[in-house]
């Protein structure tokens, strides 16, 4: 192996590095030959230097070709990698069977995931199934839940964990949380902020206690998506018109029923003299039936034991009440439109008076 003296230190280098060094020396030697005095060199040295110059050019050409091939292969790998890459969380029928699903259940889940476009279901399905199993649900319950709400396939893991954690903070402990999710799985698709706003509305506007809010969310979870205006009107109707307090509302699961259902049954009893609005002291001449016995029974039982009327009478009454409520809404809409027009006229008169006064002052 050749030896070269460099910076007063003996350094061993390989043959290619030695050729490159000779090539550099030859190039420098050739450039100095043009601008300085000619140096004396023997034909043997000149031939040797020319040989190493040629070897150096070949070596540099090989390096350039190698670097170009490396860049091209790297670029192709980067271009092909997104196409060849598969998500690590993609589920298959065998993996679903390993989780505890039967072959039929696994095929149903796999077919449901394949209906979603964009691959979002395949990316988030594993985290969704894991979260539902952690809640203590068995495979059959999970399948029913996903059939009710297939949107759960597309919920991100972080969002799912935040929503479950928020429900726990609102008082839905183990057992209650599972029942809520099984009964109304859509609650896991509702943003945390929406659920918090619904709970805050019940506390501040309807004056329910924290425990009562938890009971309402457990028994009537769909309330989180109900319009707050309709919700407030339903509460005020039952509180003021029927004279029912918050504790009885919670016990009767009021918020499972629509406003029309509540008004139909209450108004029917009131028209028949079987229900009376309490006075300021909460007293009535007759004994009103409990809200639970009005709402939490089927229509036949309500008509037979509470209203003591026939189904035909109740049907005719509902049609008449629907027409009456529609007329009231139209009248209220006309009154509101007239009041808005009067306010606009008053504003125009005030504006006109001010402008006229300004014009007179200019004169």
PDB file of N, CA and C in Angstrom, residues 132 135 137 145 148 152 164 167 172 175-188 221:
ATOM      1  N   UNK A 132     -64.945   0.492  22.924  1.00  0.00           N
ATOM      2  CA  UNK A 132     -66.220  -0.121  23.295  1.00  0.00           C
ATOM      3  C   UNK A 132     -66.007  -1.388  24.133  1.00  0.00           C
ATOM      4  N   UNK A 135     -65.170  -0.447  27.666  1.00  0.00           N
ATOM      5  CA  UNK A 135     -66.353  -0.072  28.437  1.00  0.00           C
ATOM      6  C   UNK A 135     -67.059  -1.288  29.050  1.00  0.00           C
ATOM      7  N   UNK A 137     -68.534  -3.805  27.046  1.00  0.00           N
ATOM      8  CA  UNK A 137     -69.559  -4.332  26.150  1.00  0.00           C
ATOM      9  C   UNK A 137     -69.061  -5.611  25.485  1.00  0.00           C
ATOM     10  N   UNK A 145     -74.729  -1.882  18.631  1.00  0.00           N
ATOM     11  CA  UNK A 145     -74.437  -0.455  18.805  1.00  0.00           C
ATOM     12  C   UNK A 145     -73.953   0.167  17.494  1.00  0.00           C
ATOM     13  N   UNK A 148     -76.757   0.652  15.046  1.00  0.00           N
ATOM     14  CA  UNK A 148     -77.545   1.843  15.349  1.00  0.00           C
ATOM     15  C   UNK A 148     -76.850   3.109  14.890  1.00  0.00           C
ATOM     16  N   UNK A 152     -69.840   5.842  14.192  1.00  0.00           N
ATOM     17  CA  UNK A 152     -68.783   5.604  15.174  1.00  0.00           C
ATOM     18  C   UNK A 152     -67.517   5.040  14.523  1.00  0.00           C
ATOM     19  N   UNK A 164     -65.897  10.100  26.184  1.00  0.00           N
ATOM     20  CA  UNK A 164     -66.172   9.158  27.273  1.00  0.00           C
ATOM     21  C   UNK A 164     -65.733   9.745  28.602  1.00  0.00           C
ATOM     22  N   UNK A 167     -68.268  12.362  29.804  1.00  0.00           N
ATOM     23  CA  UNK A 167     -69.478  11.756  30.367  1.00  0.00           C
ATOM     24  C   UNK A 167     -69.228  11.257  31.788  1.00  0.00           C
ATOM     25  N   UNK A 172     -71.725  10.069  35.008  1.00  0.00           N
ATOM     26  CA  UNK A 172     -72.128   8.764  34.467  1.00  0.00           C
ATOM     27  C   UNK A 172     -71.032   7.750  34.774  1.00  0.00           C
ATOM     28  N   UNK A 175     -71.618   1.322  34.588  1.00  0.00           N
ATOM     29  CA  UNK A 175     -72.986   0.799  34.646  1.00  0.00           C
ATOM     30  C   UNK A 175     -73.931   1.762  33.959  1.00  0.00           C
ATOM     31  N   UNK A 176     -73.999   2.992  34.482  1.00  0.00           N
ATOM     32  CA  UNK A 176     -74.833   4.007  33.836  1.00  0.00           C
ATOM     33  C   UNK A 176     -74.264   4.391  32.480  1.00  0.00           C
ATOM     34  N   UNK A 177     -72.935   4.528  32.398  1.00  0.00           N
ATOM     35  CA  UNK A 177     -72.296   4.897  31.137  1.00  0.00           C
ATOM     36  C   UNK A 177     -72.546   3.842  30.073  1.00  0.00           C
ATOM     37  N   UNK A 178     -72.449   2.578  30.431  1.00  0.00           N
ATOM     38  CA  UNK A 178     -72.682   1.504  29.466  1.00  0.00           C
ATOM     39  C   UNK A 178     -74.124   1.511  28.975  1.00  0.00           C
ATOM     40  N   UNK A 179     -75.067   1.741  29.880  1.00  0.00           N
ATOM     41  CA  UNK A 179     -76.477   1.773  29.481  1.00  0.00           C
ATOM     42  C   UNK A 179     -76.761   2.943  28.547  1.00  0.00           C
ATOM     43  N   UNK A 180     -76.156   4.089  28.834  1.00  0.00           N
ATOM     44  CA  UNK A 180     -76.370   5.260  27.987  1.00  0.00           C
ATOM     45  C   UNK A 180     -75.834   5.006  26.582  1.00  0.00           C
ATOM     46  N   UNK A 181     -74.612   4.478  26.499  1.00  0.00           N
ATOM     47  CA  UNK A 181     -73.989   4.232  25.194  1.00  0.00           C
ATOM     48  C   UNK A 181     -74.764   3.173  24.415  1.00  0.00           C
ATOM     49  N   UNK A 182     -75.233   2.138  25.101  1.00  0.00           N
ATOM     50  CA  UNK A 182     -75.993   1.088  24.424  1.00  0.00           C
ATOM     51  C   UNK A 182     -77.351   1.603  23.950  1.00  0.00           C
ATOM     52  N   UNK A 183     -77.987   2.459  24.760  1.00  0.00           N
ATOM     53  CA  UNK A 183     -79.309   2.983  24.398  1.00  0.00           C
ATOM     54  C   UNK A 183     -79.220   4.076  23.337  1.00  0.00           C
ATOM     55  N   UNK A 184     -78.197   4.936  23.454  1.00  0.00           N
ATOM     56  CA  UNK A 184     -78.083   6.081  22.544  1.00  0.00           C
ATOM     57  C   UNK A 184     -76.614   6.244  22.143  1.00  0.00           C
ATOM     58  N   UNK A 185     -76.101   5.393  21.250  1.00  0.00           N
ATOM     59  CA  UNK A 185     -74.675   5.464  20.872  1.00  0.00           C
ATOM     60  C   UNK A 185     -74.301   6.760  20.171  1.00  0.00           C
ATOM     61  N   UNK A 186     -75.292   7.494  19.658  1.00  0.00           N
ATOM     62  CA  UNK A 186     -74.992   8.765  18.985  1.00  0.00           C
ATOM     63  C   UNK A 186     -74.329   9.768  19.912  1.00  0.00           C
ATOM     64  N   UNK A 187     -74.432   9.561  21.227  1.00  0.00           N
ATOM     65  CA  UNK A 187     -73.841  10.513  22.161  1.00  0.00           C
ATOM     66  C   UNK A 187     -72.322  10.530  22.046  1.00  0.00           C
ATOM     67  N   UNK A 188     -71.723   9.454  21.540  1.00  0.00           N
ATOM     68  CA  UNK A 188     -70.271   9.415  21.343  1.00  0.00           C
ATOM     69  C   UNK A 188     -69.843  10.139  20.074  1.00  0.00           C
ATOM     70  N   UNK A 221     -80.566  10.727  27.082  1.00  0.00           N
ATOM     71  CA  UNK A 221     -79.323  11.251  26.498  1.00  0.00           C
ATOM     72  C   UNK A 221     -79.520  12.041  25.213  1.00  0.00           C
TER      73      UNK A 221
END
